[in-house]
PDB file of N, CA and C in Angstrom:
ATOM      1  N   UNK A   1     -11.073  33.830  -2.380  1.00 64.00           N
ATOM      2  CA  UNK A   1     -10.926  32.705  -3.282  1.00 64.00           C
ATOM      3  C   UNK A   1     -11.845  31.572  -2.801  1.00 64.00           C
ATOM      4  N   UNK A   2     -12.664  31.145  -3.787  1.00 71.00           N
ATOM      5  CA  UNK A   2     -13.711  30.102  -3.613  1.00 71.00           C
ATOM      6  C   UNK A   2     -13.113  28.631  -3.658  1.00 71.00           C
ATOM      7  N   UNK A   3     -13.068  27.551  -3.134  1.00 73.00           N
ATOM      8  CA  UNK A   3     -12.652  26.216  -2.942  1.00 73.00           C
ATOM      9  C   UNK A   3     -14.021  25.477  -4.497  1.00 73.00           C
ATOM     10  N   UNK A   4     -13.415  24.953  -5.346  1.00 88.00           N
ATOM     11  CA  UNK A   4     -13.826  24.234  -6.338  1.00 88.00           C
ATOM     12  C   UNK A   4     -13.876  22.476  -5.898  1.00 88.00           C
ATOM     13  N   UNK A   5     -13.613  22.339  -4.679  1.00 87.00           N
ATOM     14  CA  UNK A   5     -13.929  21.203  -3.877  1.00 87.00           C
ATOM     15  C   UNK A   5     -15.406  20.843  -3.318  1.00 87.00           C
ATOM     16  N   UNK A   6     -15.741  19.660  -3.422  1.00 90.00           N
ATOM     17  CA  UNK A   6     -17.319  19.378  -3.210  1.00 90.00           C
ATOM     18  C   UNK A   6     -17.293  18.346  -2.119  1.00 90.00           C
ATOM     19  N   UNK A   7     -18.327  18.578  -1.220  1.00 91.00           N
ATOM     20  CA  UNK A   7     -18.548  17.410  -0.198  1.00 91.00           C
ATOM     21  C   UNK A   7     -19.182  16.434  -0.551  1.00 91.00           C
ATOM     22  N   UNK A   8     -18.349  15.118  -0.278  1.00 91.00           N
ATOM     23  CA  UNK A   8     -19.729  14.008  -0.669  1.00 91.00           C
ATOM     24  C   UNK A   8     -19.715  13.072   0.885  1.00 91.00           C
ATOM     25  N   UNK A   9     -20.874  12.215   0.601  1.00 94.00           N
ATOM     26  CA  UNK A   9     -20.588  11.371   1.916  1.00 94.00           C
ATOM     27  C   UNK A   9     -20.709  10.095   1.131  1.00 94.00           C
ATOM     28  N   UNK A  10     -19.817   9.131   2.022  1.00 92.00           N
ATOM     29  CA  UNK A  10     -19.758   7.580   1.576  1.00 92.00           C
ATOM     30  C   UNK A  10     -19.667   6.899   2.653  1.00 92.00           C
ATOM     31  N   UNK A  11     -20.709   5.508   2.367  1.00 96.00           N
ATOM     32  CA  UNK A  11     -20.685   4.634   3.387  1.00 96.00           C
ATOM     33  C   UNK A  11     -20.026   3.483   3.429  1.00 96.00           C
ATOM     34  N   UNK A  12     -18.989   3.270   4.453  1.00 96.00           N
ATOM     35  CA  UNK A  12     -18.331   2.157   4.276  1.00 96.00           C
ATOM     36  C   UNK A  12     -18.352   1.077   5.771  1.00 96.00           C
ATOM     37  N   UNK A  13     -18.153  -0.285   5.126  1.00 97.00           N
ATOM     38  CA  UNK A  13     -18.692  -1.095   6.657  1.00 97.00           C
ATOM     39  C   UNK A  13     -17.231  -0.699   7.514  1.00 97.00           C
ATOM     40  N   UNK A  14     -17.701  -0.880   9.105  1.00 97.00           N
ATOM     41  CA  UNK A  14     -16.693  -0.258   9.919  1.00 97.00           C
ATOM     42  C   UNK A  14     -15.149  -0.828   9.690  1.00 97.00           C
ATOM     43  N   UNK A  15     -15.411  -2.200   9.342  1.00 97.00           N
ATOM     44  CA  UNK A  15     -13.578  -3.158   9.036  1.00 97.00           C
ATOM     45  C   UNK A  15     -13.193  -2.203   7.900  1.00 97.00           C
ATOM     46  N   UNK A  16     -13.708  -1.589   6.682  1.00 97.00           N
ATOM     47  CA  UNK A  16     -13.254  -0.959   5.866  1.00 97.00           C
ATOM     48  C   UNK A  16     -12.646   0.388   5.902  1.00 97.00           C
ATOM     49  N   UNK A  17     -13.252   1.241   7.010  1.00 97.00           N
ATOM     50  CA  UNK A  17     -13.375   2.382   7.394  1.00 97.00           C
ATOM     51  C   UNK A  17     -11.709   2.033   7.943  1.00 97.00           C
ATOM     52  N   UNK A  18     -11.490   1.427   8.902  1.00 97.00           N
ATOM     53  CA  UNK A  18     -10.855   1.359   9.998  1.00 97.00           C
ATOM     54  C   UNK A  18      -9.087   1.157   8.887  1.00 97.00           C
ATOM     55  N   UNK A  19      -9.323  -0.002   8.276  1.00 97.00           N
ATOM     56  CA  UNK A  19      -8.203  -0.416   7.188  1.00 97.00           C
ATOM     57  C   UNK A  19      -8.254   1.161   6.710  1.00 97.00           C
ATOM     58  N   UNK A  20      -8.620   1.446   6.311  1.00 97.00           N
ATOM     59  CA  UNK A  20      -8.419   2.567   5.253  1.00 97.00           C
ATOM     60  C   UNK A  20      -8.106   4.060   5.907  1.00 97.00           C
ATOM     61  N   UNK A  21      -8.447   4.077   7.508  1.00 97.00           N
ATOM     62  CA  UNK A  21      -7.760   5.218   8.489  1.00 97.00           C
ATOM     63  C   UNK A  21      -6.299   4.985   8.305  1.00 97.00           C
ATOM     64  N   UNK A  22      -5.987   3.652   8.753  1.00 97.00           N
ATOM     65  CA  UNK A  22      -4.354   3.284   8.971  1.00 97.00           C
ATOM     66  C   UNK A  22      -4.045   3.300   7.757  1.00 97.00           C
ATOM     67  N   UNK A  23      -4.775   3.186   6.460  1.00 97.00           N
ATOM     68  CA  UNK A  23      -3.848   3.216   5.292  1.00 97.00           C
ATOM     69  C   UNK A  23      -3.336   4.733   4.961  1.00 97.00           C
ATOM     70  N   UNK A  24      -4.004   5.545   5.422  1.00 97.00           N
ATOM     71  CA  UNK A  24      -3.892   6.985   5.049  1.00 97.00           C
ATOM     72  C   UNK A  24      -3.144   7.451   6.279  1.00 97.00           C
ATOM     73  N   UNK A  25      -2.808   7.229   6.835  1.00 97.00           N
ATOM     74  CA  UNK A  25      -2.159   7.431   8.480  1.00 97.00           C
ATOM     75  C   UNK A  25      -0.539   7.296   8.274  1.00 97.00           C
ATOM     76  N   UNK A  26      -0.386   5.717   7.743  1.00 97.00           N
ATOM     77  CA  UNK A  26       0.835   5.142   7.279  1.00 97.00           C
ATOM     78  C   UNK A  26       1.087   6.058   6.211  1.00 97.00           C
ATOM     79  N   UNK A  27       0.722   6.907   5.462  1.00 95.00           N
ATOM     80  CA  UNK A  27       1.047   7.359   4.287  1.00 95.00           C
ATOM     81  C   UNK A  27       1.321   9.006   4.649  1.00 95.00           C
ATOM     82  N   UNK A  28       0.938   9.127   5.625  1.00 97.00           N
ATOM     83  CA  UNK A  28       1.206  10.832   6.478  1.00 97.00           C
ATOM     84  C   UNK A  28       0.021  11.279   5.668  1.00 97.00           C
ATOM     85  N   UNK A  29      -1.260  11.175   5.353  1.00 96.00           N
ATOM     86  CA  UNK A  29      -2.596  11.307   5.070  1.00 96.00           C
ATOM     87  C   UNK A  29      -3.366  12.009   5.926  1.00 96.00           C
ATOM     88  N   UNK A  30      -4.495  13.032   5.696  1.00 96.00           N
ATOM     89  CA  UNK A  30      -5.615  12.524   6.321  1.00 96.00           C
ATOM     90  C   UNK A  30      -7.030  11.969   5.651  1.00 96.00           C
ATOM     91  N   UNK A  31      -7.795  10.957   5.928  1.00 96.00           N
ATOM     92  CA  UNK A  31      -8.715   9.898   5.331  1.00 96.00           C
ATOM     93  C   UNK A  31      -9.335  10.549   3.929  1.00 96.00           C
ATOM     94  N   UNK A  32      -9.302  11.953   4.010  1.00 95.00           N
ATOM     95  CA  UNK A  32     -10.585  12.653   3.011  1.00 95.00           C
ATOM     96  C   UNK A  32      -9.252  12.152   1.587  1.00 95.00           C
ATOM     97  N   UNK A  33      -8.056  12.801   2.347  1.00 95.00           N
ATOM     98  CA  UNK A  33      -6.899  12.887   1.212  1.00 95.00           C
ATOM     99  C   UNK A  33      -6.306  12.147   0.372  1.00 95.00           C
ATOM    100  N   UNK A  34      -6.512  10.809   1.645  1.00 96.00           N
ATOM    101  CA  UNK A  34      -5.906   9.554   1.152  1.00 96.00           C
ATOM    102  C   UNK A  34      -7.304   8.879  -0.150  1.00 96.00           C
ATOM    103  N   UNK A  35      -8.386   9.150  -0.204  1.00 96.00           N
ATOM    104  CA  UNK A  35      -9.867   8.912  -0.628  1.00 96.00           C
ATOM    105  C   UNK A  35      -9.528   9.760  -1.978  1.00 96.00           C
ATOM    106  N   UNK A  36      -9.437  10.621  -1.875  1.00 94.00           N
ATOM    107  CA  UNK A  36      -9.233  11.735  -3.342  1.00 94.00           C
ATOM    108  C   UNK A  36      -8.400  11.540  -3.978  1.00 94.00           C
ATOM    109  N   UNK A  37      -6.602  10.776  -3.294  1.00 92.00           N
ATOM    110  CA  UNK A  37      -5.742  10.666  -3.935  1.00 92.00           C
ATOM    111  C   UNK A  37      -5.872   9.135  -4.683  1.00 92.00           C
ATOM    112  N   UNK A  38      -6.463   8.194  -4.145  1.00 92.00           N
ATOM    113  CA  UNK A  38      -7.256   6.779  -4.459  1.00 92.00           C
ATOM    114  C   UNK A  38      -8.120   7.019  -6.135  1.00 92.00           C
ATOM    115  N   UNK A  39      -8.682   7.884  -5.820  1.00 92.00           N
ATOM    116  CA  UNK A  39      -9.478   8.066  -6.706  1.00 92.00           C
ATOM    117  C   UNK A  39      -8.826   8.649  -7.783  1.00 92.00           C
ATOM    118  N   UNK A  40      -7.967   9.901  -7.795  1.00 89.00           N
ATOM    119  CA  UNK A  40      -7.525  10.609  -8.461  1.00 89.00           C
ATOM    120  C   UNK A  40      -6.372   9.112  -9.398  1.00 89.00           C
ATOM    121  N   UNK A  41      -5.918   8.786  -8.365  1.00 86.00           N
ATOM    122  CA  UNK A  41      -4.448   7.767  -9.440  1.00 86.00           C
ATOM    123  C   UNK A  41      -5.675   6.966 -10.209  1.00 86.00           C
ATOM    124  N   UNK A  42      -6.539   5.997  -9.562  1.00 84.00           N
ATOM    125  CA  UNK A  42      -7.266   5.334 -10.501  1.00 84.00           C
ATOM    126  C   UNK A  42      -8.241   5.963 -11.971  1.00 84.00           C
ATOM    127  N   UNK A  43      -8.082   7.131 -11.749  1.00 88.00           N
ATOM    128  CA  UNK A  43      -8.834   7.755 -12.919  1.00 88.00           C
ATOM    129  C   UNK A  43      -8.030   8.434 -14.150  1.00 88.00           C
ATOM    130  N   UNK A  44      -6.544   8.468 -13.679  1.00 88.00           N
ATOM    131  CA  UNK A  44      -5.757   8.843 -14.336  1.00 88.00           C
ATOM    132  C   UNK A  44      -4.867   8.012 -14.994  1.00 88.00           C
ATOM    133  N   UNK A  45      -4.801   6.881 -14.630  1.00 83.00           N
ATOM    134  CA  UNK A  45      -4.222   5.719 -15.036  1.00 83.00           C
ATOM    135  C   UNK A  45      -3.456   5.780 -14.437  1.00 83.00           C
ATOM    136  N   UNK A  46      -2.468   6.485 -13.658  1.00 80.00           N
ATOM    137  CA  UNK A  46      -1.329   6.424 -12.972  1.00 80.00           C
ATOM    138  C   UNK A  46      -1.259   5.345 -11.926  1.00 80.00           C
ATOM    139  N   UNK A  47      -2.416   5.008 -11.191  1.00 78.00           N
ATOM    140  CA  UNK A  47      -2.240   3.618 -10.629  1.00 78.00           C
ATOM    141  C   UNK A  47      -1.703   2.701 -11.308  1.00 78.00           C
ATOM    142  N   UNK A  48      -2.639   2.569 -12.351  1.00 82.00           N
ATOM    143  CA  UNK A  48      -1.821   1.339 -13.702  1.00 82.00           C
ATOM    144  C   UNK A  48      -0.599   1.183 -13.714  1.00 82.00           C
ATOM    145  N   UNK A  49      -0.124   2.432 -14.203  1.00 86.00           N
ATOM    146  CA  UNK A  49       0.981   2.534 -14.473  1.00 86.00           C
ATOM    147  C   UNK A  49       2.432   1.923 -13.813  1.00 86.00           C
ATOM    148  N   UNK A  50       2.000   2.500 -12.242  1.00 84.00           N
ATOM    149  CA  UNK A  50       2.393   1.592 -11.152  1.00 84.00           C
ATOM    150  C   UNK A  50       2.591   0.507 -10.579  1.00 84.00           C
ATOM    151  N   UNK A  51       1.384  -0.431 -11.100  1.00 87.00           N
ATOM    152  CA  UNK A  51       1.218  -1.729 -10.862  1.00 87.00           C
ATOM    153  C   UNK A  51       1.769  -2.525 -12.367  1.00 87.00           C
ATOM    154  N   UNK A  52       1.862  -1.823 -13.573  1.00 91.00           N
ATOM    155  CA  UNK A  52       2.426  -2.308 -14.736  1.00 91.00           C
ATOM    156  C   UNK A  52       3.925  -2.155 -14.364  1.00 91.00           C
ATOM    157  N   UNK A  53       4.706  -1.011 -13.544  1.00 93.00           N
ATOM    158  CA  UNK A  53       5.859  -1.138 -13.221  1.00 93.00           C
ATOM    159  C   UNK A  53       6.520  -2.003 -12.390  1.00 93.00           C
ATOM    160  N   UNK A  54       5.715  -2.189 -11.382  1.00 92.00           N
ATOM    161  CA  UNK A  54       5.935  -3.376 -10.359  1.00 92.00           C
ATOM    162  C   UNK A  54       5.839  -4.788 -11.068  1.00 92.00           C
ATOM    163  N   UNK A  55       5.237  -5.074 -11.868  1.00 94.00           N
ATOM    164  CA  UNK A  55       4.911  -6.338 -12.523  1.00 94.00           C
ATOM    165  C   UNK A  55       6.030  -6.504 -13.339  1.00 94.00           C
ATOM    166  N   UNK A  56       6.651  -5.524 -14.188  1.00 94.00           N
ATOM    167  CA  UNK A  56       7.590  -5.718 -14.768  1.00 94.00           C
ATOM    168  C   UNK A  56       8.872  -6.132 -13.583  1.00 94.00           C
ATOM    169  N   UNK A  57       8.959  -5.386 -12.494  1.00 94.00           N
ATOM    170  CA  UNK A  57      10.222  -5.491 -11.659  1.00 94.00           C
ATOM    171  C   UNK A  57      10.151  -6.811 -11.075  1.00 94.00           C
ATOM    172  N   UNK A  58       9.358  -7.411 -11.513  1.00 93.00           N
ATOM    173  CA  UNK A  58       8.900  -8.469 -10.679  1.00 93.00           C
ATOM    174  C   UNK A  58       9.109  -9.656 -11.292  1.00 93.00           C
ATOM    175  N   UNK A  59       8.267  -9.630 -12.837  1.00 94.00           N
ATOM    176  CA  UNK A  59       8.800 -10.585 -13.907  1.00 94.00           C
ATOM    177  C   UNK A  59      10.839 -10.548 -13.998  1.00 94.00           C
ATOM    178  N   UNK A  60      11.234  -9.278 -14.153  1.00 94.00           N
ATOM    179  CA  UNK A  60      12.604  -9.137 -14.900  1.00 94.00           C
ATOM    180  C   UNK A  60      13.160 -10.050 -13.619  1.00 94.00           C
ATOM    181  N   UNK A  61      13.025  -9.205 -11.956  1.00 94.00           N
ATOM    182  CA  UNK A  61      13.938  -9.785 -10.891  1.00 94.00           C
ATOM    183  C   UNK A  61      13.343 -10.289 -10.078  1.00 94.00           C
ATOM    184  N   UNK A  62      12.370 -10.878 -10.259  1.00 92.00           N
ATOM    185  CA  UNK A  62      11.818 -11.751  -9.324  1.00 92.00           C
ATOM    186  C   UNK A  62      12.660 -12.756  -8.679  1.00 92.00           C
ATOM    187  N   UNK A  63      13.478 -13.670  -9.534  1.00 93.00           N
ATOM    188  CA  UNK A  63      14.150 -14.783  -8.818  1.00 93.00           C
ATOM    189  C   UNK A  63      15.540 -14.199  -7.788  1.00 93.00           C
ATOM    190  N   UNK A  64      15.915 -13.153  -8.132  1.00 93.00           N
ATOM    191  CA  UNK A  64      16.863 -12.055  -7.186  1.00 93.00           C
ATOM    192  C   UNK A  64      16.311 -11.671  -6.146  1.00 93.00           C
ATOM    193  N   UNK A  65      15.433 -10.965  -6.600  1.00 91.00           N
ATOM    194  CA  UNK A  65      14.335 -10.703  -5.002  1.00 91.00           C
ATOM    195  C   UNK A  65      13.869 -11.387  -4.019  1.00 91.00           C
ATOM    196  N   UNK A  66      13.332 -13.002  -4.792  1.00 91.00           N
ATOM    197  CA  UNK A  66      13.044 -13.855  -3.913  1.00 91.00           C
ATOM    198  C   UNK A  66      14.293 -14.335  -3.041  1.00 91.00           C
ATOM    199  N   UNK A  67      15.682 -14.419  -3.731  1.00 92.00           N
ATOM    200  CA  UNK A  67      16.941 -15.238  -3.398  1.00 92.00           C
ATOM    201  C   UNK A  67      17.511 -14.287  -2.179  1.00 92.00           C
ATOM    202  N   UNK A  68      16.877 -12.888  -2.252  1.00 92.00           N
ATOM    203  CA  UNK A  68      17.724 -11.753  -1.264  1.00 92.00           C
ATOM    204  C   UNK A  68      16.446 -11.718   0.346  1.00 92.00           C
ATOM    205  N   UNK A  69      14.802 -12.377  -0.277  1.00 91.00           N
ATOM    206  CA  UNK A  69      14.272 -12.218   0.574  1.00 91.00           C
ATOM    207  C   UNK A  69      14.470 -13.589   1.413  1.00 91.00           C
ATOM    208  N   UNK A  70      15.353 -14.555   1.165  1.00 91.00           N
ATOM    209  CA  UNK A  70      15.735 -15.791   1.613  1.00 91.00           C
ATOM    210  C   UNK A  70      17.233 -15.093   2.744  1.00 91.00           C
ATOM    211  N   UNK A  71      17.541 -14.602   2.310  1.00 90.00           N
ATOM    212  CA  UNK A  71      18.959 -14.347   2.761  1.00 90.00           C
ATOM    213  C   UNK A  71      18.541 -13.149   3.866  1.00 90.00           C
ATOM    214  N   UNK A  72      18.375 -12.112   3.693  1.00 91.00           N
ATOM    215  CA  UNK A  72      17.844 -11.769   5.184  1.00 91.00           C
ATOM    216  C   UNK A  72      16.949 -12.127   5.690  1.00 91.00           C
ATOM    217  N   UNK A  73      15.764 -13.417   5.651  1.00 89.00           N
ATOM    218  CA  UNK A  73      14.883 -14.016   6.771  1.00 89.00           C
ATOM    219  C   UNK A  73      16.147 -14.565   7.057  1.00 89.00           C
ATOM    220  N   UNK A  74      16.965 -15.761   6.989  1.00 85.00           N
ATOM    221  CA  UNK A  74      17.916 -16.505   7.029  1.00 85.00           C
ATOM    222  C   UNK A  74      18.061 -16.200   8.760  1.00 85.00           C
ATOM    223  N   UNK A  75      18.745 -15.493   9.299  1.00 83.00           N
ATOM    224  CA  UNK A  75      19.397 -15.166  10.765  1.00 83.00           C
ATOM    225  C   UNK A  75      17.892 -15.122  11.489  1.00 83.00           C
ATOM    226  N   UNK A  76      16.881 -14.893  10.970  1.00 82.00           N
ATOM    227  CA  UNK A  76      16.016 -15.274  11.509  1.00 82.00           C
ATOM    228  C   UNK A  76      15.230 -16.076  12.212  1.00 82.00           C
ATOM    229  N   UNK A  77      15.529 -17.308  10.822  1.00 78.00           N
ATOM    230  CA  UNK A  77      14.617 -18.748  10.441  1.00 78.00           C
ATOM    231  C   UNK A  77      15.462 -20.199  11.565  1.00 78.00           C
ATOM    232  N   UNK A  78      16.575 -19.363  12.104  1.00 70.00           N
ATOM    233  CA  UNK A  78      17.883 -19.980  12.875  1.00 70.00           C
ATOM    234  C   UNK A  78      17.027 -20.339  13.970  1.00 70.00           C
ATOM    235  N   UNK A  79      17.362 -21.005  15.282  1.00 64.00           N
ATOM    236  CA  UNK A  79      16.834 -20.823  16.557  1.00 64.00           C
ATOM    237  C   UNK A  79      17.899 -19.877  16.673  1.00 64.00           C
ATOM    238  N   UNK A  80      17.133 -19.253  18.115  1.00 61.00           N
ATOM    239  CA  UNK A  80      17.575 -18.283  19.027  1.00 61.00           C
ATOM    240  C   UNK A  80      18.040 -18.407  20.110  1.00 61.00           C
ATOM    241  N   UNK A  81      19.339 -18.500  20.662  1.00 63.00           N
ATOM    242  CA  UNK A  81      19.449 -19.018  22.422  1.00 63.00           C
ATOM    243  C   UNK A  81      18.539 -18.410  23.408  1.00 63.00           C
ATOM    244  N   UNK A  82      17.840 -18.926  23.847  1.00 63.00           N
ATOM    245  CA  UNK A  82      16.496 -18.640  24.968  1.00 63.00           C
ATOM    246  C   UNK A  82      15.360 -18.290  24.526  1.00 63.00           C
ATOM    247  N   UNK A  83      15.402 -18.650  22.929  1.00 58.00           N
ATOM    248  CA  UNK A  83      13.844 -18.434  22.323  1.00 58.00           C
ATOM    249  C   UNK A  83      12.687 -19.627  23.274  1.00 58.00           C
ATOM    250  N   UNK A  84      11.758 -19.506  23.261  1.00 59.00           N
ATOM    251  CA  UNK A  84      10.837 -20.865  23.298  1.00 59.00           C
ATOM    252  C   UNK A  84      10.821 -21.685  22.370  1.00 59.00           C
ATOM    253  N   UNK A  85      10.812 -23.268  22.822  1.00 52.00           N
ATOM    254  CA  UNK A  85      10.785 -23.717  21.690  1.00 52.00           C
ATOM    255  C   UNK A  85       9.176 -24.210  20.820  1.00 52.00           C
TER     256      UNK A  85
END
């Protein structure tokens, strides 16, 4: 069975390279995969789709989300006994 996969090469500056190892790393990736799968959602619209879903979750509960991301920094935002000050 023949691979219908093609090699290409792309040049990217090293800060880009490097972001985009750990982005595919964090994702249980490896770089070629995380690059094909990049490409593949943006050509399919399915990225869109994604970022049209998030936008909606965002418009509908945004003020919930923000009010819950207040409430667990909260124990945070406290001092700490023997923090520095």
């Amino acid at each position: 069975m023949t691979s219908t996969k093609k090699q290409t090469q792309v040049r990217l500056e090293q800060d880009v390279l490097a972001v985009g190892k750990a982005a595919a790393a964090a994702r249980g990736l490896d770089f070629n995969r995380y690059v094909a799968q990049l490409i593949a959602e943006d050509t399919t619209g399915a990225r869109a789709a994604g970022m049209t879903a998030a936008q909606r979750l965002i418009d509908e509960h945004g003020a919930f989300l923000d009010d819950l991301e207040q409430q667990l920094d909260a124990p945070y935002a406290e001092h700490q006994p023997g923090a520095a000050a």
